[in-house]
Amino acid sequence: MKILKFGGTSVGSAQRMKEVARLICGGAPKIVVLSAMSGTTNTLVEISDYLYRKNPDGASEVAGKLLLKYLDLLDELYRTEEYRQLARKLISDRFDYIRSFMKHLFTVFEEKIILAQGELLSTGLMNLYLQETGVRSVLLPALEFMRIDKNAEPEPSFIREKLTALLEKHPDAELYITQGFICRNAYNAVDNLQRGGSDYTASLVGAAVHADEIQIWTDIDGMHNNDPRYVTQTLPVRQLHFDEAAELAYFGAKILHPTCILPAKLSNIPVRLLNTMQPESIGTTISNETEKGKIKAVAAKDNITSIKIKSGRMLLATGFLRKVFEIFENHGTPIDVVATSEVGVSVTIDNCKHLDEIVNDLKKYGTVTVDRELTIICVVGDLEWDNVGFESRIVYALKDIPVRMISYGGSNYNVSLLVRASDKQKALQALSDRLFNSPESLTAGH
């Protein structure tokens, strides 16, 4: 069985829904994971914001505009009055439910219920459309099988048990439609997966049913070897190792969330990134296979702050790094990149919420220097230490750009370089020219 996930833009209009239906119909049974229609979640967040501020009139006005957007779909999406009426009732019921929260105390619990309505709407409308066209389609309510524990982590055994039971109830179905993003928590309240959203759902579902393949359909032709917004002559990357994809996702490639593919990796299920607008394209395949000796792609992560702690006490001292890292842990601030020497350590963070407190605590152990407005450039590929020459090519590409920090060795797939944000575009282009577009790179197969 294959798992197919479609994002909000892929189901953002009646025409797009029809195109998705053509893509998913035919062949072996599939589980299809859908996001909310594009723009819906943002509007539901706006409705929630009005309710937090005790302004039900504002919430009602925004909800009314969103309701009209959905009602406008009906004539274009459905051929028969019977199914228009079924869809109209579905939409009406969902918006009546949203409006029911305008009369009571509003908390984060109610907000999560409201946010879930987008996925419930898109999957319900798609399921009705498929049934009208004669497809044996079944809704699998995600709220009946997708659950997270008290630490907001998915519960694989629960998901597998409940999902298997639901599938067994409908053995003759051609398509199973379910919601991405939404779930229940350990207290049985409506919640969401946060990290990775619908991509995470697809990966968890794929692992639960031991899928042959997970397909992530977006409006982009797979991952590119650099950011086409800043760099000319970028190309799609056809194959990535799971760890390469995770590095790229974490360091700026927005097409995929870094944590969402972990269940697929652990279950050895290939993930394909495909383009709804160009379904004939082969996209990018992510698996546990590595293409030896190849640099695959470059990504960038913005809004980085560097903190350097210099101390004579660090020389030959034990426990110094532990004390430094504990300060970041105590303030709930993850570290991206680390570089150390005999008398100092430099780290980068992308969350400055507790920066002042962190700096004050670090001053107990040495002199602290903070640099802002930086960017991490991440070069990803098969970068095993015995693959000689790649370091020189990376560094030479940036010979005219000041590099604040370099990190290599923590992963076999990543070299990270810290530059000024103002040098980002120049650095990305220079790396592309040297690593992917030069005669040397083409000869080497990089």
Short mmCIF file of C-alpha atoms in Angstrom, two decimals, residues 305-315 319-328 335-349 358 362-363 365-371 404-407 418:
data_model
loop_
_atom_site.label_atom_id
_atom_site.label_comp_id
_atom_site.label_asym_id
_atom_site.label_seq_id
_atom_site.Cartn_x
_atom_site.Cartn_y
_atom_site.Cartn_z
CA THR A 305 22.92 34.53 16.62
CA SER A 306 26.44 33.48 17.58
CA ILE A 307 27.66 33.39 21.19
CA LYS A 308 31.37 32.99 21.96
CA ILE A 309 32.59 32.18 25.48
CA LYS A 310 36.32 32.68 26.02
CA SER A 311 37.91 31.58 29.29
CA GLY A 312 41.37 30.75 30.56
CA ARG A 313 39.66 28.40 32.98
CA MET A 314 38.76 26.13 30.09
CA LEU A 315 42.41 25.16 29.47
CA GLY A 319 33.27 20.03 33.20
CA PHE A 320 33.51 23.40 31.45
CA LEU A 321 31.44 22.40 28.41
CA ARG A 322 28.85 20.71 30.60
CA LYS A 323 28.34 23.95 32.54
CA VAL A 324 28.01 25.94 29.33
CA PHE A 325 25.50 23.59 27.72
CA GLU A 326 23.46 23.30 30.92
CA ILE A 327 22.82 27.05 30.76
CA PHE A 328 21.20 26.67 27.34
CA ILE A 335 21.99 25.00 19.93
CA ASP A 336 22.50 24.62 16.18
CA VAL A 337 26.26 24.59 15.61
CA VAL A 338 29.24 24.24 17.98
CA ALA A 339 32.96 24.95 17.54
CA THR A 340 35.54 24.63 20.33
CA SER A 341 39.17 25.45 21.00
CA GLU A 342 41.43 25.09 24.06
CA VAL A 343 40.24 28.38 25.55
CA GLY A 344 36.82 29.00 24.06
CA VAL A 345 33.60 27.68 22.63
CA SER A 346 31.29 29.24 20.02
CA VAL A 347 27.68 28.21 19.56
CA THR A 348 24.79 29.40 17.42
CA ILE A 349 21.11 29.69 18.29
CA ILE A 358 21.87 33.14 28.85
CA LEU A 362 27.65 32.56 30.79
CA LYS A 363 29.55 35.57 32.13
CA TYR A 365 32.59 31.38 33.26
CA GLY A 366 34.31 33.78 30.87
CA THR A 367 34.13 36.68 28.44
CA VAL A 368 31.03 36.55 26.26
CA THR A 369 30.71 37.99 22.75
CA VAL A 370 27.43 38.05 20.82
CA ASP A 371 27.11 38.46 17.02
CA ARG A 404 32.69 33.37 11.16
CA MET A 405 32.62 29.68 12.04
CA ILE A 406 32.94 26.21 10.45
CA SER A 407 31.56 22.95 11.86
CA LEU A 418 28.46 30.74 9.53
#
